[in-house]
PDB file of C-alpha atoms in Angstrom:
ATOM      1  CA  MET A1335       0.000   0.000   0.000  1.00 73.00           C
ATOM      2  CA  LYS A1336       1.363   3.407  -0.953  1.00 86.00           C
ATOM      3  CA  SER A1337       1.827   6.093   1.675  1.00 94.00           C
ATOM      4  CA  ALA A1338       0.117   9.461   1.410  1.00 94.00           C
ATOM      5  CA  LYS A1339       3.478  10.973   0.456  1.00 96.00           C
ATOM      6  CA  GLN A1340       3.844   8.483  -2.410  1.00 97.00           C
ATOM      7  CA  LEU A1341       0.274   9.092  -3.572  1.00 97.00           C
ATOM      8  CA  TRP A1342       0.826  12.838  -3.705  1.00 97.00           C
ATOM      9  CA  ALA A1343       4.105  12.359  -5.535  1.00 98.00           C
ATOM     10  CA  ALA A1344       2.254  10.280  -8.132  1.00 98.00           C
ATOM     11  CA  ALA A1345      -0.427  12.969  -8.449  1.00 98.00           C
ATOM     12  CA  HIS A1346       2.286  15.564  -9.056  1.00 98.00           C
ATOM     13  CA  VAL A1347       3.768  13.439 -11.840  1.00 98.00           C
ATOM     14  CA  GLU A1348       0.370  13.044 -13.506  1.00 98.00           C
ATOM     15  CA  ARG A1349      -0.364  16.769 -13.257  1.00 98.00           C
ATOM     16  CA  ALA A1350       3.013  17.624 -14.773  1.00 98.00           C
ATOM     17  CA  ALA A1351       2.442  15.158 -17.621  1.00 98.00           C
ATOM     18  CA  LEU A1352      -0.945  16.720 -18.363  1.00 98.00           C
ATOM     19  CA  ALA A1353       0.498  20.237 -18.314  1.00 98.00           C
ATOM     20  CA  ALA A1354       3.214  19.162 -20.751  1.00 98.00           C
ATOM     21  CA  ASP A1355       0.638  17.660 -23.124  1.00 98.00           C
ATOM     22  CA  LEU A1356      -1.578  20.746 -23.037  1.00 98.00           C
ATOM     23  CA  ALA A1357       1.313  23.075 -23.715  1.00 97.00           C
ATOM     24  CA  LEU A1358       1.313  21.644 -27.256  1.00 96.00           C
ATOM     25  CA  ILE A1359      -2.353  22.051 -28.218  1.00 97.00           C
ATOM     26  CA  ASP A1360      -3.778  24.927 -30.264  1.00 95.00           C
ATOM     27  CA  ASP A1361      -6.404  27.490 -29.268  1.00 92.00           C
ATOM     28  CA  GLU A1362      -9.257  25.647 -30.968  1.00 95.00           C
ATOM     29  CA  GLN A1363      -8.547  22.435 -29.053  1.00 98.00           C
ATOM     30  CA  TRP A1364      -9.020  24.182 -25.724  1.00 98.00           C
ATOM     31  CA  SER A1365     -12.733  24.526 -26.468  1.00 97.00           C
ATOM     32  CA  CYS A1366     -13.125  20.857 -27.439  1.00 97.00           C
ATOM     33  CA  PRO A1367     -15.839  19.065 -25.419  1.00 96.00           C
ATOM     34  CA  SER A1368     -14.339  16.839 -22.727  1.00 96.00           C
ATOM     35  CA  LEU A1369     -15.722  13.568 -21.398  1.00 95.00           C
ATOM     36  CA  CYS A1370     -17.281  15.646 -18.605  1.00 89.00           C
ATOM     37  CA  GLU A1371     -20.354  16.495 -20.640  1.00 79.00           C
ATOM     38  CA  GLN A1372     -20.923  19.935 -19.176  1.00 86.00           C
ATOM     39  CA  TRP A1373     -17.315  21.151 -19.541  1.00 95.00           C
ATOM     40  CA  ASN A1374     -14.803  21.681 -22.315  1.00 96.00           C
ATOM     41  CA  VAL A1375     -11.076  20.913 -22.063  1.00 98.00           C
ATOM     42  CA  GLU A1376     -10.164  24.275 -20.557  1.00 98.00           C
ATOM     43  CA  GLN A1377     -12.930  24.066 -17.969  1.00 97.00           C
ATOM     44  CA  VAL A1378     -11.869  20.593 -16.813  1.00 97.00           C
ATOM     45  CA  LEU A1379      -8.335  21.897 -16.339  1.00 98.00           C
ATOM     46  CA  ALA A1380      -9.675  24.799 -14.271  1.00 97.00           C
ATOM     47  CA  HIS A1381     -11.637  22.265 -12.211  1.00 95.00           C
ATOM     48  CA  LEU A1382      -8.416  20.370 -11.514  1.00 97.00           C
ATOM     49  CA  THR A1383      -6.780  23.614 -10.435  1.00 96.00           C
ATOM     50  CA  ALA A1384      -9.706  24.322  -8.133  1.00 94.00           C
ATOM     51  CA  ALA A1385      -9.467  20.872  -6.510  1.00 94.00           C
ATOM     52  CA  ALA A1386      -5.772  21.474  -5.795  1.00 95.00           C
ATOM     53  CA  SER A1387      -6.444  24.930  -4.356  1.00 94.00           C
ATOM     54  CA  ILE A1388      -9.233  24.443  -1.834  1.00 91.00           C
ATOM     55  CA  GLY A1389      -8.904  22.937   1.641  1.00 85.00           C
ATOM     56  CA  PRO A1390     -11.593  21.210   3.706  1.00 76.00           C
ATOM     57  CA  ILE A1391     -12.959  24.284   5.514  1.00 79.00           C
ATOM     58  CA  ARG A1392     -13.414  26.401   2.403  1.00 84.00           C
ATOM     59  CA  TRP A1393     -14.719  23.366   0.492  1.00 73.00           C
ATOM     60  CA  LEU A1394     -17.408  22.817   3.133  1.00 75.00           C
ATOM     61  CA  GLY A1395     -18.323  26.502   3.012  1.00 79.00           C
ATOM     62  CA  SER A1396     -18.647  26.328  -0.770  1.00 69.00           C
ATOM     63  CA  VAL A1397     -20.821  23.217  -0.619  1.00 69.00           C
ATOM     64  CA  PHE A1398     -23.081  24.757   2.032  1.00 81.00           C
ATOM     65  CA  GLY A1399     -23.267  27.957  -0.035  1.00 80.00           C
ATOM     66  CA  ALA A1400     -24.396  25.920  -3.032  1.00 68.00           C
ATOM     67  CA  LYS A1401     -26.993  24.119  -0.860  1.00 75.00           C
ATOM     68  CA  PHE A1402     -25.271  20.793  -1.610  1.00 76.00           C
ATOM     69  CA  ASN A1403     -25.742  21.268  -5.350  1.00 77.00           C
ATOM     70  CA  PHE A1404     -22.349  19.878  -6.340  1.00 73.00           C
ATOM     71  CA  ASP A1405     -22.681  20.941  -9.963  1.00 76.00           C
ATOM     72  CA  LEU A1406     -23.155  24.544  -8.830  1.00 81.00           C
ATOM     73  CA  HIS A1407     -20.317  24.228  -6.322  1.00 78.00           C
ATOM     74  CA  ASN A1408     -17.957  22.848  -8.978  1.00 80.00           C
ATOM     75  CA  ASP A1409     -18.939  25.473 -11.552  1.00 81.00           C
ATOM     76  CA  ARG A1410     -18.349  28.305  -9.088  1.00 84.00           C
ATOM     77  CA  ARG A1411     -14.945  27.020  -8.058  1.00 86.00           C
ATOM     78  CA  LEU A1412     -13.699  26.304 -11.594  1.00 87.00           C
ATOM     79  CA  MET A1413     -14.668  29.836 -12.670  1.00 87.00           C
ATOM     80  CA  GLU A1414     -12.237  31.156 -10.059  1.00 90.00           C
ATOM     81  CA  HIS A1415      -9.384  29.390 -11.861  1.00 90.00           C
ATOM     82  CA  LEU A1416     -10.436  29.905 -15.467  1.00 95.00           C
ATOM     83  CA  GLY A1417      -8.039  32.424 -16.963  1.00 95.00           C
ATOM     84  CA  PRO A1418      -8.828  35.120 -19.515  1.00 96.00           C
ATOM     85  CA  THR A1419      -6.987  32.966 -22.065  1.00 97.00           C
ATOM     86  CA  PRO A1420      -6.229  29.222 -22.255  1.00 97.00           C
ATOM     87  CA  ALA A1421      -2.546  30.013 -21.744  1.00 97.00           C
ATOM     88  CA  ASP A1422      -3.401  31.712 -18.460  1.00 98.00           C
ATOM     89  CA  THR A1423      -5.605  28.788 -17.391  1.00 98.00           C
ATOM     90  CA  LEU A1424      -2.674  26.466 -18.082  1.00 98.00           C
ATOM     91  CA  ARG A1425      -0.300  28.719 -16.139  1.00 98.00           C
ATOM     92  CA  ARG A1426      -2.638  28.647 -13.145  1.00 98.00           C
ATOM     93  CA  PHE A1427      -2.702  24.859 -13.323  1.00 98.00           C
ATOM     94  CA  GLY A1428       1.087  24.827 -13.497  1.00 98.00           C
ATOM     95  CA  ASP A1429       1.164  26.743 -10.225  1.00 98.00           C
ATOM     96  CA  VAL A1430      -0.564  23.852  -8.402  1.00 97.00           C
ATOM     97  CA  VAL A1431       1.257  20.894  -9.964  1.00 98.00           C
ATOM     98  CA  THR A1432       3.045  20.144  -6.681  1.00 98.00           C
ATOM     99  CA  SER A1433       0.162  21.137  -4.397  1.00 97.00           C
ATOM    100  CA  THR A1434      -0.987  18.791  -1.626  1.00 96.00           C
ATOM    101  CA  THR A1435      -4.004  20.947  -0.824  1.00 95.00           C
ATOM    102  CA  SER A1436      -7.293  19.107  -1.208  1.00 92.00           C
ATOM    103  CA  PRO A1437     -10.877  18.940   0.039  1.00 89.00           C
ATOM    104  CA  LEU A1438     -11.916  16.236   2.485  1.00 84.00           C
ATOM    105  CA  GLY A1439     -10.813  12.672   1.847  1.00 87.00           C
ATOM    106  CA  PRO A1440      -7.760  10.463   1.366  1.00 93.00           C
ATOM    107  CA  ALA A1441      -4.886  11.189  -0.997  1.00 95.00           C
ATOM    108  CA  ALA A1442      -5.877   8.219  -3.185  1.00 96.00           C
ATOM    109  CA  ALA A1443      -9.103  10.021  -4.065  1.00 95.00           C
ATOM    110  CA  TRP A1444      -7.238  13.064  -5.344  1.00 95.00           C
ATOM    111  CA  LEU A1445      -4.787  10.944  -7.290  1.00 97.00           C
ATOM    112  CA  GLY A1446      -7.840   9.360  -8.920  1.00 96.00           C
ATOM    113  CA  GLU A1447      -9.220  12.832  -9.611  1.00 95.00           C
ATOM    114  CA  VAL A1448      -6.104  13.715 -11.601  1.00 97.00           C
ATOM    115  CA  VAL A1449      -5.980  10.402 -13.478  1.00 98.00           C
ATOM    116  CA  VAL A1450      -9.659  10.458 -14.466  1.00 97.00           C
ATOM    117  CA  HIS A1451      -9.880  14.113 -15.446  1.00 97.00           C
ATOM    118  CA  SER A1452      -6.632  13.888 -17.392  1.00 98.00           C
ATOM    119  CA  GLU A1453      -8.265  11.167 -19.467  1.00 97.00           C
ATOM    120  CA  ASP A1454     -11.425  13.287 -19.755  1.00 97.00           C
ATOM    121  CA  ILE A1455      -9.193  15.832 -21.456  1.00 98.00           C
ATOM    122  CA  ARG A1456      -6.826  13.610 -23.407  1.00 98.00           C
ATOM    123  CA  ARG A1457      -9.231  11.201 -25.083  1.00 97.00           C
ATOM    124  CA  PRO A1458     -11.236  13.817 -27.031  1.00 96.00           C
ATOM    125  CA  LEU A1459      -7.949  15.416 -28.114  1.00 97.00           C
ATOM    126  CA  GLY A1460      -6.483  12.108 -29.283  1.00 97.00           C
ATOM    127  CA  LEU A1461      -3.699  12.288 -26.707  1.00 97.00           C
ATOM    128  CA  VAL A1462      -2.403   9.125 -25.035  1.00 96.00           C
ATOM    129  CA  ARG A1463      -0.542   8.646 -21.774  1.00 96.00           C
ATOM    130  CA  ALA A1464       0.623   5.339 -20.329  1.00 96.00           C
ATOM    131  CA  VAL A1465      -0.219   5.925 -16.677  1.00 97.00           C
ATOM    132  CA  PRO A1466       2.271   3.874 -14.601  1.00 98.00           C
ATOM    133  CA  LEU A1467       0.679   0.513 -13.825  1.00 98.00           C
ATOM    134  CA  ASP A1468       1.267   0.754 -10.084  1.00 97.00           C
ATOM    135  CA  VAL A1469      -0.463   4.148 -10.029  1.00 98.00           C
ATOM    136  CA  ALA A1470      -3.402   2.902 -12.089  1.00 98.00           C
ATOM    137  CA  THR A1471      -3.728  -0.200  -9.895  1.00 98.00           C
ATOM    138  CA  THR A1472      -3.808   1.939  -6.749  1.00 97.00           C
ATOM    139  CA  VAL A1473      -6.610   4.073  -8.171  1.00 97.00           C
ATOM    140  CA  ALA A1474      -8.531   1.031  -9.414  1.00 97.00           C
ATOM    141  CA  ASN A1475      -8.386  -0.621  -5.993  1.00 97.00           C
ATOM    142  CA  PHE A1476      -9.547   2.579  -4.313  1.00 96.00           C
ATOM    143  CA  TYR A1477     -12.483   2.978  -6.685  1.00 96.00           C
ATOM    144  CA  ALA A1478     -13.488  -0.652  -6.170  1.00 96.00           C
ATOM    145  CA  GLU A1479     -13.513  -0.209  -2.404  1.00 94.00           C
ATOM    146  CA  LYS A1480     -14.865   3.338  -2.028  1.00 88.00           C
ATOM    147  CA  GLY A1481     -17.614   5.283  -3.751  1.00 77.00           C
ATOM    148  CA  PHE A1482     -16.104   8.616  -2.764  1.00 77.00           C
ATOM    149  CA  THR A1483     -15.813  11.364  -5.405  1.00 79.00           C
ATOM    150  CA  VAL A1484     -17.564   9.121  -7.940  1.00 84.00           C
ATOM    151  CA  ASP A1485     -20.092   6.354  -7.238  1.00 86.00           C
ATOM    152  CA  SER A1486     -17.672   3.722  -8.475  1.00 92.00           C
ATOM    153  CA  LYS A1487     -18.540   1.043  -5.927  1.00 90.00           C
ATOM    154  CA  ALA A1488     -22.202   1.071  -6.944  1.00 91.00           C
ATOM    155  CA  ALA A1489     -21.260   1.032 -10.628  1.00 93.00           C
ATOM    156  CA  ILE A1490     -19.583  -2.359 -10.282  1.00 95.00           C
ATOM    157  CA  HIS A1491     -21.902  -3.986  -7.749  1.00 95.00           C
ATOM    158  CA  GLY A1492     -22.550  -7.606  -8.763  1.00 97.00           C
ATOM    159  CA  LEU A1493     -19.810  -7.568 -11.396  1.00 98.00           C
ATOM    160  CA  ARG A1494     -16.296  -8.944 -11.563  1.00 98.00           C
ATOM    161  CA  LEU A1495     -13.581  -6.763 -13.042  1.00 98.00           C
ATOM    162  CA  GLU A1496     -10.245  -8.176 -14.188  1.00 98.00           C
ATOM    163  CA  ALA A1497      -7.346  -6.165 -15.600  1.00 98.00           C
ATOM    164  CA  THR A1498      -5.576  -7.585 -18.638  1.00 98.00           C
ATOM    165  CA  ASP A1499      -2.372  -5.644 -18.017  1.00 97.00           C
ATOM    166  CA  GLY A1500      -1.872  -5.952 -14.270  1.00 97.00           C
ATOM    167  CA  PRO A1501      -2.957  -7.494 -10.968  1.00 98.00           C
ATOM    168  CA  PHE A1502      -6.209  -5.582 -10.425  1.00 98.00           C
ATOM    169  CA  GLU A1503      -9.269  -7.742  -9.930  1.00 98.00           C
ATOM    170  CA  THR A1504     -12.372  -7.316  -7.844  1.00 97.00           C
ATOM    171  CA  GLY A1505     -15.917  -8.547  -7.273  1.00 97.00           C
ATOM    172  CA  THR A1506     -18.021 -11.523  -8.258  1.00 97.00           C
ATOM    173  CA  GLY A1507     -20.528 -11.902 -11.064  1.00 97.00           C
ATOM    174  CA  PRO A1508     -20.435 -11.374 -14.834  1.00 97.00           C
ATOM    175  CA  VAL A1509     -16.895 -10.473 -15.873  1.00 98.00           C
ATOM    176  CA  ALA A1510     -15.636  -7.324 -17.565  1.00 98.00           C
ATOM    177  CA  THR A1511     -11.997  -7.305 -18.614  1.00 98.00           C
ATOM    178  CA  GLY A1512      -9.727  -4.625 -20.022  1.00 98.00           C
ATOM    179  CA  THR A1513      -6.746  -2.467 -19.197  1.00 98.00           C
ATOM    180  CA  THR A1514      -6.550  -1.082 -15.698  1.00 98.00           C
ATOM    181  CA  LEU A1515      -7.020   2.461 -16.990  1.00 98.00           C
ATOM    182  CA  SER A1516     -10.104   1.508 -18.997  1.00 98.00           C
ATOM    183  CA  LEU A1517     -11.602  -0.174 -15.948  1.00 98.00           C
ATOM    184  CA  ILE A1518     -10.907   2.941 -13.862  1.00 97.00           C
ATOM    185  CA  MET A1519     -12.666   5.145 -16.370  1.00 97.00           C
ATOM    186  CA  ALA A1520     -15.634   2.792 -16.588  1.00 96.00           C
ATOM    187  CA  MET A1521     -15.888   2.743 -12.793  1.00 96.00           C
ATOM    188  CA  ALA A1522     -15.873   6.550 -12.914  1.00 95.00           C
ATOM    189  CA  GLY A1523     -18.906   6.492 -15.189  1.00 93.00           C
ATOM    190  CA  ARG A1524     -17.201   7.154 -18.527  1.00 94.00           C
ATOM    191  CA  GLY A1525     -19.154   4.943 -20.883  1.00 93.00           C
ATOM    192  CA  ALA A1526     -16.795   5.618 -23.781  1.00 93.00           C
ATOM    193  CA  TYR A1527     -14.228   3.366 -22.131  1.00 95.00           C
ATOM    194  CA  CYS A1528     -16.634   0.424 -21.979  1.00 93.00           C
ATOM    195  CA  GLN A1529     -15.942   0.068 -25.709  1.00 91.00           C
ATOM    196  CA  GLU A1530     -12.450  -1.066 -24.734  1.00 95.00           C
ATOM    197  CA  LEU A1531     -13.719  -3.774 -22.361  1.00 98.00           C
ATOM    198  CA  SER A1532     -14.876  -7.305 -23.090  1.00 98.00           C
ATOM    199  CA  GLY A1533     -16.904  -9.945 -21.314  1.00 98.00           C
ATOM    200  CA  PRO A1534     -20.510 -10.585 -20.284  1.00 98.00           C
ATOM    201  CA  GLY A1535     -20.423  -7.882 -17.598  1.00 97.00           C
ATOM    202  CA  VAL A1536     -19.813  -5.037 -20.048  1.00 97.00           C
ATOM    203  CA  PRO A1537     -23.465  -4.373 -21.105  1.00 96.00           C
ATOM    204  CA  LEU A1538     -24.576  -3.891 -17.491  1.00 95.00           C
ATOM    205  CA  LEU A1539     -21.589  -1.682 -16.716  1.00 95.00           C
ATOM    206  CA  LEU A1540     -22.320   0.434 -19.804  1.00 94.00           C
ATOM    207  CA  GLN A1541     -25.998   0.648 -18.861  1.00 93.00           C
ATOM    208  CA  ARG A1542     -25.087   1.946 -15.415  1.00 90.00           C
ATOM    209  CA  CYS A1543     -22.699   4.507 -16.869  1.00 87.00           C
ATOM    210  CA  SER A1544     -25.316   5.732 -19.346  1.00 78.00           C
ATOM    211  CA  ALA A1545     -28.196   5.801 -16.861  1.00 65.00           C
ATOM    212  CA  SER A1546     -26.508   7.406 -13.907  1.00 54.00           C
ATOM    213  CA  SER A1547     -24.045   9.881 -15.432  1.00 45.00           C
ATOM    214  CA  LEU A1548     -22.151   9.321 -12.203  1.00 40.00           C
ATOM    215  CA  GLY A1549     -21.577  12.688 -10.553  1.00 42.00           C
ATOM    216  CA  GLU A1550     -18.705  14.119  -8.594  1.00 55.00           C
ATOM    217  CA  ALA A1551     -18.589  15.760  -5.218  1.00 48.00           C
ATOM    218  CA  THR A1552     -15.327  17.618  -5.688  1.00 58.00           C
TER     219      THR A1552
END
C-alpha cells in the first residue's frame, strides 16, 4: 500500500504530464468538449486547479453555499481558476502541480481525480498517456472499495472486473476485462471506455454509466 506521500508524488507526476501535453495544443482544441459532458477541455483543467487549491474548511463553506448542489459548487470554483486565455488557465494549473491541498478525503481520491480528469481531457484530443501501472492499480483498488468522489462502488456492484495488463481484480458476477485504466474510467462512469472492455459484464456496466451519469462531489 502506498503512503500518502507516495500518492501525492504520483499525483504531481500526472499533473506535470498533463500540463506538458496541453502546452502543445492549439487554441481551438481548448474549447473541445471533454468527457465531462458539461465542460470543455479548458474548464476541466480549471476544475483540476480548483481541486488542488481548496482545503476542507473552504470546500465545506462552498458546498453549504451551493446548498449541496455539487454541480453549482464545482462550476463556481472552476470559474475562479479559469483564466482570460487558455494560456493563463494552463499557467494557473502549473502553479498547483506540486500542491498537496485538497478537500476532504484520502490522498488516493485526489490521485484518482487527476488520473480520471486527465483522461477526460486527453481522449477527445487524441492524446495518449501510459499511466504507470502501479499508479493505475492503486486508483482502481480505491475505486473498487470506495464510492467517494464518484459512485464507483455502486457502478460495479454484482460484477467482476479483471485487468488484462496488471494485478487488479475485484468482485463476483459477470466479468468485464480490459486495461486497468479503462476499468478505472468505466468505474468513474465514462461509458466511452466500456468500448475497450470485453466480457458478459460489459453491457450492465455500460448501462449503469449511461443511466446514472455518475456525478462528482469535488
